[in-house]
Amino acid sequence: MAPLKHLEMENSIIDECFRDFCASHGILTVEDFLLHDLYELAAFAEREANADRLKEGITVMLSLIELQCRPWLNGMELLEDLQRNKHTLSSGDNGMNSLLQGGYGEGQLTELVGPSSSGKTQFCMRAAASVAEKQEGSVFYIDTGNSFSARRIAQFICGGSDAAALRKRVLSRISCHTVYDIYTMFDTLQGLEVALRSQVQMNVNEYRLRLLVVDSISSTITPILGGSGSQGRALMVALGYMLKKLAHEHNIAVLVTNHTVGAGESGKTKPALGETWKSIPHVRLMLSRDNRNSNCTISILKHTSMFLCVFVFFIAFWPNSEDHNSLGQSTMSITNFLWSSAGFT
Amino acid sequence: METWRLPLSSSIRGKLISAGYTSLSSISSVSSTDLARDVKITESEAFEILKMANQVTGSSSCNGRSSSLVNGARNAWDMLHEEEALPRITTSCSDLDKILGGGISCRDVTEIGGVPGIGKTQIGIQLSVNVQIPREFGGLGGKAIYIDTEGSFMVERALQIAEACVEDMEEYTGYMHKHFKASQVQMKPRDILENIFYFRVCSYTEQIALVNHLDKFISENKDVKVVIVDSITFHFRQDFDDLAHRTRVLSEMALKFMKLAKKFSLAVVLLNQVTTKYTEGSFQLALALGDSWSHSCTNRVILYWNGDERYAYIDKSPSLPSASASYTVTGRGLRNSSSSSKRVKMM
């Protein structure tokens, strides 16, 4: 914990005399302050010459400490917050929407896991296009593999009478940032947080940020994970928490992609990044591609409010220029079968 | 804004945190001598820490109300125009170019893998010649870096392909002369060979060191437009006991290539070998280096035999559909398999 003298810069009340007084009771750092009996300290302060200043110092210290912890919320407030602020964003694909009962949730961290070329980047771009076009929000896309293709996103946008103007409007709401290592990732997210906080204060009514995509998070974490020391894992968990905090505080849906690794003896593939990462995302979706036909399957590995569900859909690429829904046509019969087999009629 | 976010070694970070400096604001208010004394490190180390901390706080506090939320982010609309204007390196085989959307794209890392003898090195040599086609003929007019790990680069073959390329350009000029006035072909095969920078790498440490050095090398030779690594797998398949270490090293190398490609707008082509994998009860061919490596490229092209013909298949791409095309390797380089005429269409 920080020594008390560092707090003097911002709070002039914690000056030399206050620190001497605290030191005489064995309080040198903020941690000591928290552990000490504060009533006793106030009583001792009464006896000193500059009692008022000392008591003011104690109150300022307490308020600083309170600022560091998050506010209490009860169930009603949480429910209100959920209903008012946290909507679901359509993912742009009907199949995915029906699987997730609406789409990606704001305030939630959704993870797409899949082997190579199973469609994860396509889903990310589809979601970006859908949010920018239909939900009137802006999108922040962090790309680590040079796979962001503005041309592909332009294909996802429905044409109309004024296709060019619409495309310009929609594409200008998507901003893309390339990041190649974890420290730059932290800096970028920090910058984003600062910008969002200043926006909230200024009440700017531009398109508010609704979707944050990180494609892919595993390629920034894999170089530091493992090896001696747990520093890599600490950074990974810190990154996960930062994303969840951004999602919750600013009502953003966060979408990340992860890759799969072979699971040794059992032969099946499992998501990368290990056991520690497993508990961090709110929703985990596994994509797998059948090599023989171009069917892809999405299954829910983990969801905070739904049970395990499997969905099959087709990826149809390279539409004609007039095609709208170039990604996915759902097969509703299979869903119905699954729901009924689970006891829901 | 916490101290653990700074890129420091773990021992120094441990000392910082146990001395109580957990947030960046507490570091920035202290002078380097005080910091060195409190944390028990040398003064130069303290100075480095302060510099890093100031950089981080400086960059995050001046993000005001730029129209893109964070400095450095770019608008998709601007990127669309850039993408459409991006030059591509032709492979001299028009079918292959068509499925690649015009050729190998710059700013992307393309992985090309296939069984031995299918023509990977031939594609590598062809690309290092084709990148030098001058702008008037539709090429990039740039230089090439060829990193050879297997020793399969043959200078005589490169000379042969270069001569064929120059002959094709002269034929094209002759054709154009009849209809328009076109410039004379200035290039000679010797010039083409001069513009290929060749590195021979003999161990994986050399490979990693070379990749780290490439940034500086390319800043000094700004014309380089393609980096070809033939092959990226060779030194990583043997001598590695610790597979986790191999994954870490490979993913870091992949990120460095991505960064190079983006920073200098060049194409990176990585040639890969195949291995057999036992999945679903049968043995199948898959690209080497494992599952984690398969995510480290932007595009992937798989070369395979179909009967007697060589085929290329786009396996992974963010914006191109999956398609396959056939090609042949002739004395003059890579060509279409069906055409029997000697003239190659230039773009």
XYZ file of C-alpha atoms in Angstrom:
692
model
C 0.000 0.000 0.000
C 1.222 3.466 -0.720
C 3.074 5.367 1.948
C 1.077 8.297 3.244
C 3.464 10.898 1.943
C 2.390 10.191 -1.633
C -1.082 11.411 -0.903
C 0.179 14.858 -0.056
C 0.400 15.922 -3.674
C -3.316 15.849 -4.225
C -4.568 16.387 -0.720
C -2.750 19.159 1.048
C -4.447 18.336 4.317
C -2.228 15.308 4.685
C 0.773 17.398 5.496
C 3.806 16.985 7.659
C 2.009 17.377 11.035
C -0.708 14.904 10.104
C 1.886 12.404 9.030
C 3.903 12.904 12.195
C 0.782 12.405 14.259
C 0.013 9.207 12.404
C 3.588 8.033 12.656
C 3.450 8.464 16.407
C 0.698 5.849 16.397
C 2.561 3.538 14.077
C 0.665 4.475 10.906
C 3.004 4.890 7.945
C 1.008 3.587 5.003
C -2.624 3.496 3.934
C -2.782 -0.141 4.976
C -1.771 0.740 8.532
C -4.462 3.417 8.538
C -7.115 0.880 7.622
C -6.005 -1.548 10.264
C -5.924 0.975 13.071
C -8.831 1.694 15.349
C -10.167 4.978 14.027
C -12.204 5.978 17.053
C -9.120 5.671 19.173
C -7.213 7.760 16.656
C -9.902 10.461 16.703
C -9.860 10.470 20.485
C -6.097 10.968 20.479
C -6.486 13.727 17.885
C -8.823 15.601 20.249
C -6.009 15.967 22.721
C -3.612 17.509 20.205
C -3.238 21.225 19.602
C -4.526 21.307 16.020
C -7.378 18.890 16.672
C -9.679 20.161 13.896
C -7.096 19.833 11.186
C -6.209 16.361 12.301
C -9.822 15.233 12.357
C -10.340 16.750 8.925
C -7.318 14.811 7.744
C -8.835 11.598 9.042
C -12.131 12.280 7.242
C -10.327 13.051 3.999
C -8.399 9.796 4.284
C -11.612 7.867 4.838
C -13.293 9.457 1.831
C -10.297 8.654 -0.362
C -10.488 5.057 0.712
C -14.205 4.909 0.028
C -13.615 6.161 -3.488
C -11.549 3.105 -4.181
C -14.302 0.617 -3.502
C -17.252 0.071 -5.728
C -20.709 1.207 -4.588
C -23.167 -1.237 -3.056
C -26.109 -2.270 -5.208
C -29.132 -4.272 -4.173
C -31.102 -6.660 -6.326
C -33.717 -4.115 -7.357
C -31.108 -1.670 -8.528
C -29.373 -4.394 -10.480
C -32.624 -5.401 -12.154
C -33.415 -1.803 -13.013
C -29.978 -1.327 -14.454
C -30.429 -4.465 -16.505
C -33.763 -3.431 -17.907
C -32.852 0.140 -18.577
C -29.304 -0.013 -19.788
C -28.389 -3.466 -20.865
C -30.070 -4.396 -24.106
C -29.125 -7.200 -26.435
C -27.385 -6.386 -29.667
C -28.369 -8.360 -32.696
C -25.449 -10.342 -33.973
C -26.438 -9.852 -37.585
C -27.186 -13.495 -38.114
C -30.628 -14.974 -37.454
C -29.263 -18.294 -36.352
C -26.979 -16.787 -33.764
C -29.730 -14.496 -32.560
C -32.127 -17.336 -31.966
C -29.433 -19.348 -30.232
C -28.584 -16.514 -27.871
C -32.189 -15.381 -27.481
C -31.648 -11.977 -28.948
C -27.980 -11.590 -29.556
C -24.896 -10.452 -27.681
C -25.739 -8.931 -24.334
C -24.500 -5.499 -23.383
C -22.433 -5.629 -20.239
C -21.362 -9.172 -21.050
C -18.134 -10.606 -22.351
C -18.867 -13.087 -25.130
C -16.149 -15.376 -26.372
C -16.080 -17.159 -29.729
C -13.849 -20.212 -29.728
C -13.020 -22.239 -32.771
C -10.321 -23.877 -34.840
C -8.758 -22.016 -37.685
C -11.038 -20.787 -40.456
C -14.243 -21.730 -38.659
C -15.747 -18.303 -39.130
C -14.852 -16.378 -35.992
C -13.604 -13.283 -37.795
C -16.634 -13.407 -40.062
C -18.921 -13.340 -37.044
C -17.027 -10.422 -35.576
C -17.282 -8.428 -38.768
C -20.933 -9.339 -39.145
C -21.687 -8.127 -35.647
C -19.782 -4.889 -36.304
C -21.743 -4.276 -39.501
C -25.064 -5.022 -37.856
C -24.461 -2.794 -34.835
C -23.195 0.100 -36.925
C -26.041 -0.118 -39.379
C -29.136 -1.207 -37.513
C -28.498 -0.323 -33.927
C -27.057 3.117 -34.581
C -24.041 2.592 -32.418
C -20.335 2.868 -32.958
C -17.958 -0.054 -32.929
C -14.387 -0.276 -31.709
C -12.534 -3.112 -33.408
C -9.167 -4.240 -32.084
C -7.431 -6.405 -34.657
C -4.317 -8.429 -33.942
C -4.000 -10.384 -37.143
C -4.520 -7.893 -39.976
C -7.797 -9.638 -40.728
C -10.092 -6.644 -40.586
C -11.427 -6.163 -44.068
C -13.502 -3.078 -44.702
C -14.522 -4.490 -48.044
C -16.085 -7.540 -46.438
C -18.001 -5.409 -43.958
C -19.276 -3.288 -46.819
C -20.727 -6.466 -48.297
C -22.689 -7.151 -45.154
C -24.467 -3.825 -45.338
C -27.843 -4.035 -47.008
C -28.041 -2.028 -50.154
C -30.806 0.418 -50.757
C -31.553 3.406 -52.840
C -28.672 5.400 -51.464
C -26.254 2.565 -50.955
C -23.104 4.631 -51.167
C -24.162 7.211 -48.596
C -25.405 4.503 -46.258
C -22.142 2.651 -46.608
C -20.177 5.760 -45.783
C -22.274 6.473 -42.705
C -22.069 2.941 -41.441
C -18.380 2.457 -42.110
C -17.460 5.711 -40.444
C -18.904 4.405 -37.203
C -16.489 1.517 -37.105
C -12.984 2.339 -35.977
C -10.236 -0.210 -36.166
C -7.062 -0.346 -34.144
C -4.202 -2.789 -34.669
C -2.433 -4.127 -31.612
C 0.426 -6.575 -31.591
C 1.335 -7.117 -27.969
C -0.341 -7.139 -24.620
C 1.091 -3.895 -23.288
C -0.219 -1.942 -26.271
C -3.536 -3.666 -25.698
C -3.660 -2.372 -22.138
C -2.740 1.116 -23.279
C -5.441 1.076 -25.932
C -8.110 -0.092 -23.506
C -6.991 2.467 -20.968
C -7.238 5.193 -23.565
C -10.682 3.950 -24.516
C -11.792 4.060 -20.903
C -10.566 7.610 -20.445
C -12.291 8.702 -23.648
C -15.554 7.034 -22.624
C -15.475 8.601 -19.195
C -14.915 12.068 -20.618
C -17.734 11.473 -23.090
C -20.097 10.593 -20.290
C -19.212 13.765 -18.472
C -19.697 15.916 -21.516
C -22.936 14.116 -22.400
C -21.949 13.924 -26.002
C -24.758 12.568 -28.058
C -22.776 11.147 -30.899
C -23.158 7.503 -31.681
C -22.341 5.893 -28.433
C -19.996 2.966 -28.339
C -21.992 -0.237 -28.201
C -19.671 -2.987 -29.343
C -16.018 -3.710 -28.637
C -14.426 -6.523 -30.625
C -11.029 -8.018 -29.836
C -9.915 -10.345 -32.617
C -8.128 -12.322 -31.429
C -7.293 -12.099 -27.779
C -5.422 -15.383 -27.732
C -2.714 -14.236 -30.107
C -1.700 -11.460 -27.717
C -1.805 -13.662 -24.636
C -0.138 -16.826 -25.944
C 3.374 -15.332 -26.161
C 3.390 -14.500 -22.453
C 1.463 -17.441 -21.038
C 3.297 -20.333 -19.479
C 6.934 -20.535 -18.772
C 8.367 -19.719 -15.400
C 6.423 -17.347 -13.236
C 2.756 -16.580 -13.303
C 3.146 -13.099 -14.679
C 1.512 -14.085 -17.951
C -1.533 -15.461 -16.234
C -1.801 -12.358 -14.068
C -1.792 -10.161 -17.142
C -4.384 -12.372 -18.823
C -6.744 -12.187 -15.866
C -6.188 -8.445 -15.570
C -7.082 -8.039 -19.230
C -10.241 -10.076 -18.746
C -11.301 -7.974 -15.794
C -10.581 -4.756 -17.627
C -12.812 -5.868 -20.492
C -15.604 -6.883 -18.128
C -15.346 -3.600 -16.262
C -15.581 -1.648 -19.516
C -18.580 -3.739 -20.511
C -20.425 -3.205 -17.254
C -19.709 0.444 -16.628
C -20.358 1.712 -20.117
C -22.999 -0.809 -21.230
C -20.953 -2.193 -24.077
C -21.090 -5.716 -25.510
C -17.592 -7.144 -25.716
C -16.815 -9.872 -28.228
C -13.489 -11.715 -28.168
C -12.181 -14.615 -30.197
C -10.029 -17.460 -28.999
C -8.489 -20.404 -30.780
C -8.453 -24.101 -29.945
C -5.671 -26.470 -29.087
C -5.572 -30.234 -29.198
C -6.428 -31.889 -25.916
C -3.820 -34.627 -25.938
C -5.153 -38.096 -25.246
C -8.824 -37.502 -25.699
C -8.205 -36.147 -29.167
C -10.859 -33.496 -29.035
C -9.970 -29.858 -29.264
C -10.429 -27.516 -26.372
C -10.214 -23.746 -26.148
C -6.802 -22.222 -25.657
C -5.700 -20.044 -22.736
C -6.303 -22.695 -20.138
C -8.388 -23.198 -17.059
C -7.914 -19.742 -15.609
C -9.459 -18.035 -18.597
C -12.448 -20.404 -18.564
C -14.279 -18.554 -15.855
C -13.721 -15.064 -17.203
C -16.102 -14.714 -20.171
C -19.827 -14.647 -19.446
C -20.777 -16.528 -22.590
C -18.586 -19.004 -24.477
C -19.547 -20.220 -27.900
C -17.711 -22.968 -29.729
C -17.650 -22.930 -33.517
C -16.647 -25.957 -35.497
C -16.511 -26.518 -39.198
C -17.319 -29.683 -41.049
C -14.793 -30.174 -43.774
C -16.951 -32.178 -46.075
C -19.722 -29.670 -46.534
C -19.562 -26.069 -45.517
C -21.727 -26.538 -42.453
C -20.650 -24.914 -39.266
C -21.930 -25.663 -35.818
C -22.158 -23.266 -32.908
C -22.550 -24.717 -29.462
C -22.829 -22.912 -26.171
C -20.099 -23.971 -23.789
C -21.084 -21.628 -21.031
C -23.828 -19.097 -20.615
C -24.864 -17.272 -17.517
C -28.525 -17.817 -18.160
C -29.035 -20.620 -20.637
C -28.306 -24.324 -20.806
C -26.217 -26.171 -23.339
C -27.546 -25.822 -26.838
C -26.328 -26.698 -30.280
C -27.132 -24.997 -33.502
C -26.260 -25.822 -37.072
C -26.058 -23.257 -39.769
C -24.514 -22.735 -43.150
C -21.947 -20.213 -44.104
C -22.642 -18.997 -47.597
C -19.853 -16.835 -48.822
C -19.476 -14.574 -51.742
C -22.975 -13.464 -52.431
C -24.100 -11.514 -55.396
C -23.814 -7.856 -54.744
C -27.500 -7.494 -53.972
C -27.607 -10.240 -51.367
C -28.299 -9.084 -47.864
C -27.969 -11.856 -45.422
C -24.832 -13.431 -46.701
C -24.034 -15.140 -43.452
C -26.217 -17.950 -42.234
C -29.591 -19.320 -42.851
C -30.967 -21.057 -39.850
C -32.490 -24.477 -39.662
C -35.237 -23.949 -37.151
C -36.313 -27.560 -37.110
C -33.150 -28.658 -35.429
C -33.549 -26.078 -32.702
C -37.083 -27.198 -32.061
C -35.915 -30.752 -31.782
C -33.314 -29.838 -29.231
C -35.635 -27.675 -27.179
C -38.293 -30.364 -27.090
C -35.806 -33.037 -26.238
C -34.712 -30.968 -23.267
C -38.230 -30.934 -21.929
C -39.486 -27.656 -23.362
C -42.475 -28.122 -25.627
C -3.331 2.837 -14.020
C -1.384 0.215 -12.204
C 2.265 -0.648 -12.017
C 1.884 -4.213 -13.156
C 1.007 -2.927 -16.591
C 4.492 -1.607 -17.200
C 6.727 -3.904 -19.223
C 9.291 -4.606 -16.510
C 11.103 -7.709 -15.372
C 9.314 -9.548 -12.609
C 11.984 -8.988 -9.970
C 11.919 -5.208 -10.389
C 8.162 -5.218 -10.473
C 8.059 -7.262 -7.279
C 10.364 -4.783 -5.565
C 8.250 -1.842 -6.730
C 5.030 -3.308 -5.451
C 6.419 -4.416 -2.108
C 7.784 -0.910 -1.560
C 4.261 0.377 -1.974
C 4.291 1.850 -5.475
C 1.186 0.233 -6.882
C -0.166 2.998 -9.045
C 1.464 5.008 -11.768
C 0.550 8.302 -10.157
C 2.637 7.416 -7.124
C 5.655 6.784 -9.335
C 5.388 9.949 -11.343
C 5.453 12.164 -8.279
C 8.790 10.816 -7.115
C 12.273 11.675 -8.328
C 14.531 8.953 -9.621
C 16.974 9.114 -6.683
C 14.155 8.689 -4.161
C 12.720 5.838 -6.180
C 16.091 4.136 -6.410
C 16.575 4.456 -2.669
C 13.101 3.246 -1.706
C 12.969 0.294 -4.039
C 16.676 -0.622 -3.759
C 17.433 -0.591 -7.483
C 20.063 1.283 -9.413
C 19.423 4.835 -10.450
C 19.482 4.090 -14.169
C 16.768 1.474 -13.664
C 14.731 3.997 -11.694
C 15.134 6.484 -14.494
C 13.884 3.934 -17.039
C 10.850 3.189 -14.913
C 10.008 6.861 -14.613
C 10.344 7.349 -18.342
C 8.033 4.429 -19.054
C 5.488 5.605 -16.512
C 5.452 9.093 -17.965
C 4.977 7.738 -21.460
C 1.999 5.701 -20.407
C 0.333 8.492 -18.447
C 1.097 10.994 -21.182
C -0.463 8.913 -23.896
C -3.622 8.196 -21.966
C -4.288 11.708 -20.734
C -4.267 13.486 -24.072
C -7.120 11.443 -25.517
C -9.696 14.134 -25.649
C -12.474 14.283 -28.086
C -10.941 13.016 -31.273
C -13.586 11.744 -33.583
C -12.148 8.256 -33.439
C -12.285 7.296 -29.812
C -8.625 6.553 -29.364
C -5.669 8.081 -31.146
C -4.386 5.687 -33.731
C -7.678 4.026 -34.514
C -8.800 4.406 -38.059
C -12.175 4.667 -39.646
C -13.473 1.738 -41.649
C -14.492 4.100 -44.429
C -10.924 5.320 -44.927
C -9.678 1.779 -44.728
C -12.085 0.737 -47.458
C -10.481 3.114 -49.903
C -7.030 2.072 -48.843
C -7.893 -1.579 -49.248
C -9.225 -1.092 -52.715
C -6.106 0.760 -53.759
C -3.758 -1.780 -52.242
C -1.362 -3.259 -54.793
C -1.064 -7.004 -55.177
C 1.814 -9.189 -56.298
C 0.910 -11.361 -59.240
C 1.887 -15.014 -59.225
C 2.133 -15.192 -63.039
C -0.655 -17.729 -63.074
C -3.903 -15.998 -63.837
C -6.153 -18.685 -62.324
C -4.274 -18.474 -59.074
C -4.424 -14.692 -59.181
C -8.143 -14.827 -59.675
C -8.846 -16.884 -56.589
C -6.455 -14.709 -54.603
C -8.367 -11.626 -55.643
C -5.591 -10.329 -57.870
C -2.507 -11.789 -56.275
C -0.783 -11.872 -52.940
C -1.960 -8.811 -51.053
C 0.369 -6.469 -49.255
C -0.148 -5.833 -45.517
C -1.201 -9.455 -45.058
C 0.651 -12.477 -43.809
C -0.033 -15.309 -46.236
C 0.851 -18.865 -45.370
C 1.365 -21.319 -48.213
C 1.717 -24.964 -47.314
C 1.893 -28.228 -49.171
C 3.502 -31.618 -49.568
C 7.122 -31.744 -50.653
C 7.605 -31.239 -54.355
C 4.406 -29.357 -54.986
C 6.107 -26.101 -55.847
C 6.358 -24.023 -52.691
C 9.918 -22.862 -53.340
C 8.958 -22.206 -56.961
C 6.166 -19.923 -55.811
C 8.601 -18.220 -53.452
C 11.125 -17.555 -56.211
C 8.405 -16.469 -58.635
C 7.047 -13.958 -56.142
C 10.466 -12.539 -55.404
C 10.896 -11.909 -59.136
C 7.377 -10.665 -59.761
C 7.475 -8.069 -57.021
C 10.117 -6.274 -59.055
C 7.951 -5.793 -62.139
C 7.952 -2.035 -62.631
C 4.846 0.052 -62.038
C 4.313 0.724 -65.745
C 3.699 -2.979 -66.246
C 1.320 -3.280 -63.347
C 3.737 -4.495 -60.710
C 5.063 -2.985 -57.512
C 8.605 -2.126 -58.491
C 9.938 -3.244 -55.149
C 12.653 -5.460 -53.754
C 12.382 -8.835 -52.078
C 13.804 -10.453 -48.965
C 14.221 -14.220 -49.202
C 14.903 -16.026 -45.950
C 16.072 -19.538 -46.698
C 16.061 -22.080 -43.880
C 16.314 -25.259 -45.930
C 18.845 -24.307 -48.543
C 16.423 -24.831 -51.398
C 16.917 -21.502 -53.159
C 18.675 -22.097 -56.480
C 20.208 -19.099 -58.118
C 20.168 -20.679 -61.554
C 16.448 -21.195 -61.293
C 15.942 -17.621 -60.149
C 17.954 -16.452 -63.152
C 15.841 -18.608 -65.440
C 12.602 -17.170 -64.043
C 13.998 -13.646 -64.183
C 14.928 -14.078 -67.847
C 11.467 -15.410 -68.624
C 9.915 -12.451 -66.825
C 11.984 -9.943 -68.790
C 11.110 -11.698 -72.056
C 7.426 -11.510 -71.210
C 7.722 -7.830 -70.419
C 9.460 -7.193 -73.746
C 6.780 -9.132 -75.567
C 4.155 -7.054 -73.817
C 5.924 -3.831 -74.740
C 6.108 -4.993 -78.323
C 2.382 -5.641 -78.243
C 1.696 -2.269 -76.700
C 3.924 -0.488 -79.205
C 1.518 -1.426 -81.933
C -1.352 0.338 -80.178
C 0.098 2.767 -77.688
C 3.448 4.209 -76.950
C 4.944 2.262 -74.120
C 8.230 2.595 -72.303
C 11.202 0.416 -73.043
C 11.985 -2.406 -70.732
C 14.941 -1.220 -68.739
C 15.376 -4.256 -66.568
C 17.855 -6.963 -67.204
C 17.828 -10.337 -65.454
C 20.949 -9.302 -63.535
C 19.124 -6.323 -62.039
C 16.340 -8.563 -60.895
C 18.755 -10.829 -59.085
C 20.441 -7.825 -57.489
C 17.202 -6.796 -55.850
C 16.626 -10.042 -53.984
C 18.129 -9.904 -50.487
C 18.980 -13.448 -49.497
C 19.451 -14.623 -45.916
C 20.472 -18.149 -45.047
C 19.400 -19.234 -41.576
C 20.786 -22.335 -39.889
C 19.067 -22.589 -36.512
C 15.956 -21.348 -34.835
C 17.820 -18.782 -32.779
C 19.197 -17.312 -35.988
C 15.694 -17.230 -37.355
C 14.344 -15.358 -34.351
C 17.289 -12.964 -34.370
C 16.757 -12.274 -38.055
C 13.079 -11.529 -37.574
C 13.962 -9.082 -34.827
C 16.521 -7.452 -37.092
C 14.186 -7.152 -40.073
C 12.556 -4.046 -38.701
C 15.808 -2.132 -38.828
C 16.818 -3.646 -42.147
C 13.596 -2.691 -43.872
C 13.694 0.830 -42.456
C 17.013 1.200 -44.224
C 15.858 -0.403 -47.471
C 12.476 1.094 -47.927
C 11.790 -0.548 -51.279
C 11.323 -4.015 -49.888
C 7.803 -5.103 -50.685
C 7.803 -8.808 -49.943
C 9.396 -11.019 -47.311
C 9.437 -14.717 -48.140
C 10.380 -17.311 -45.538
C 11.137 -20.731 -46.952
C 10.264 -22.568 -44.873
C 9.210 -21.346 -41.503
C 8.868 -24.839 -40.070
C 12.200 -26.379 -40.709
C 14.076 -25.366 -37.566
C 11.099 -25.737 -35.266
C 10.298 -29.339 -35.958
C 13.304 -30.898 -34.347
C 15.335 -29.974 -31.262
C 12.396 -28.619 -29.360
C 11.695 -30.553 -26.191
C 9.432 -28.003 -24.630
C 6.423 -27.607 -26.866
C 4.954 -24.845 -24.757
C 8.114 -22.844 -25.289
C 7.853 -23.474 -29.007
C 4.277 -22.189 -29.063
C 5.288 -19.029 -27.239
C 8.216 -18.371 -29.533
C 6.162 -19.030 -32.649
C 3.279 -16.810 -31.632
C 5.631 -13.986 -30.851
C 7.318 -14.419 -34.226
C 3.937 -14.365 -35.915
C 3.016 -11.108 -34.210
C 6.295 -9.577 -35.314
C 5.591 -10.531 -38.913
C 2.123 -9.030 -38.666
C 3.583 -5.834 -37.332
C 6.167 -5.693 -40.134
C 3.524 -6.275 -42.751
C 1.350 -3.518 -41.404
C 4.063 -0.991 -40.681
C 5.830 -1.134 -44.013
C 2.851 -2.179 -46.169
C 4.605 -5.231 -47.490
C 3.489 -8.789 -48.091
C 4.820 -11.563 -45.898
C 4.723 -15.050 -47.387
C 5.459 -17.979 -45.083
C 5.978 -21.390 -46.620
C 5.034 -24.317 -44.432
C 5.434 -28.071 -44.488
C 2.861 -30.770 -43.796
C 2.536 -33.402 -41.155
C 0.122 -36.262 -40.526
C -2.541 -35.904 -37.903
C -4.695 -38.614 -36.505
C -8.222 -37.249 -36.323
C -11.544 -39.076 -36.302
C -9.993 -42.436 -36.829
C -7.992 -41.649 -39.919
C -4.683 -40.118 -40.757
C -4.910 -36.803 -42.477
C -2.418 -34.344 -43.793
C -2.339 -31.070 -41.965
C 0.016 -28.129 -41.948
C 2.879 -28.410 -39.496
C 3.490 -26.421 -36.305
C 0.190 -27.208 -34.694
C -3.133 -25.572 -34.002
C -1.843 -22.414 -32.409
C 0.235 -21.567 -35.433
C -2.725 -21.922 -37.757
C -4.163 -18.745 -36.292
C -1.075 -16.690 -36.906
C -1.616 -15.882 -40.549
C -4.138 -13.698 -42.298
C -4.585 -15.889 -45.359
C -3.760 -19.490 -45.923
C -3.311 -21.328 -49.222
C -2.929 -25.099 -49.330
C -1.253 -26.755 -52.314
C -2.136 -30.325 -53.140
C -2.072 -32.900 -55.917
C -5.276 -33.842 -57.680
C -4.450 -36.675 -60.035
C -1.626 -35.319 -62.099
C -2.360 -31.666 -61.598
C -1.225 -29.249 -58.965
C -3.994 -27.363 -57.224
C -4.094 -24.468 -54.814
C -6.936 -24.055 -52.333
C -7.760 -20.954 -50.276
C -8.244 -22.315 -46.805
C -8.491 -19.180 -44.717
C -9.162 -15.624 -45.721
C -11.100 -12.747 -44.170
C -12.560 -11.565 -47.435
C -12.127 -14.179 -50.151
C -14.324 -17.210 -50.691
C -12.902 -20.721 -50.573
C -11.899 -21.732 -54.050
C -9.297 -23.822 -55.750
C -7.381 -23.360 -58.948
C -4.813 -25.375 -60.816
C -1.360 -24.263 -61.892
C 1.784 -25.770 -63.367
C 5.461 -25.239 -62.877
C 7.167 -24.750 -66.218
C 10.659 -23.877 -67.257
C 9.664 -20.252 -67.228
C 8.125 -20.325 -63.775
C 4.561 -20.656 -62.553
C 1.940 -20.654 -65.259
C -1.662 -21.591 -65.904
C -2.098 -25.250 -66.414
C -4.519 -25.033 -69.308
C -2.932 -22.383 -71.480
C -0.434 -23.550 -74.004
C 0.397 -20.191 -75.504
C 3.628 -18.591 -74.520
C 2.342 -15.113 -73.924
C 1.263 -14.293 -70.390
C -1.275 -11.586 -69.821
C 0.119 -8.756 -67.724
C -2.291 -6.732 -65.597
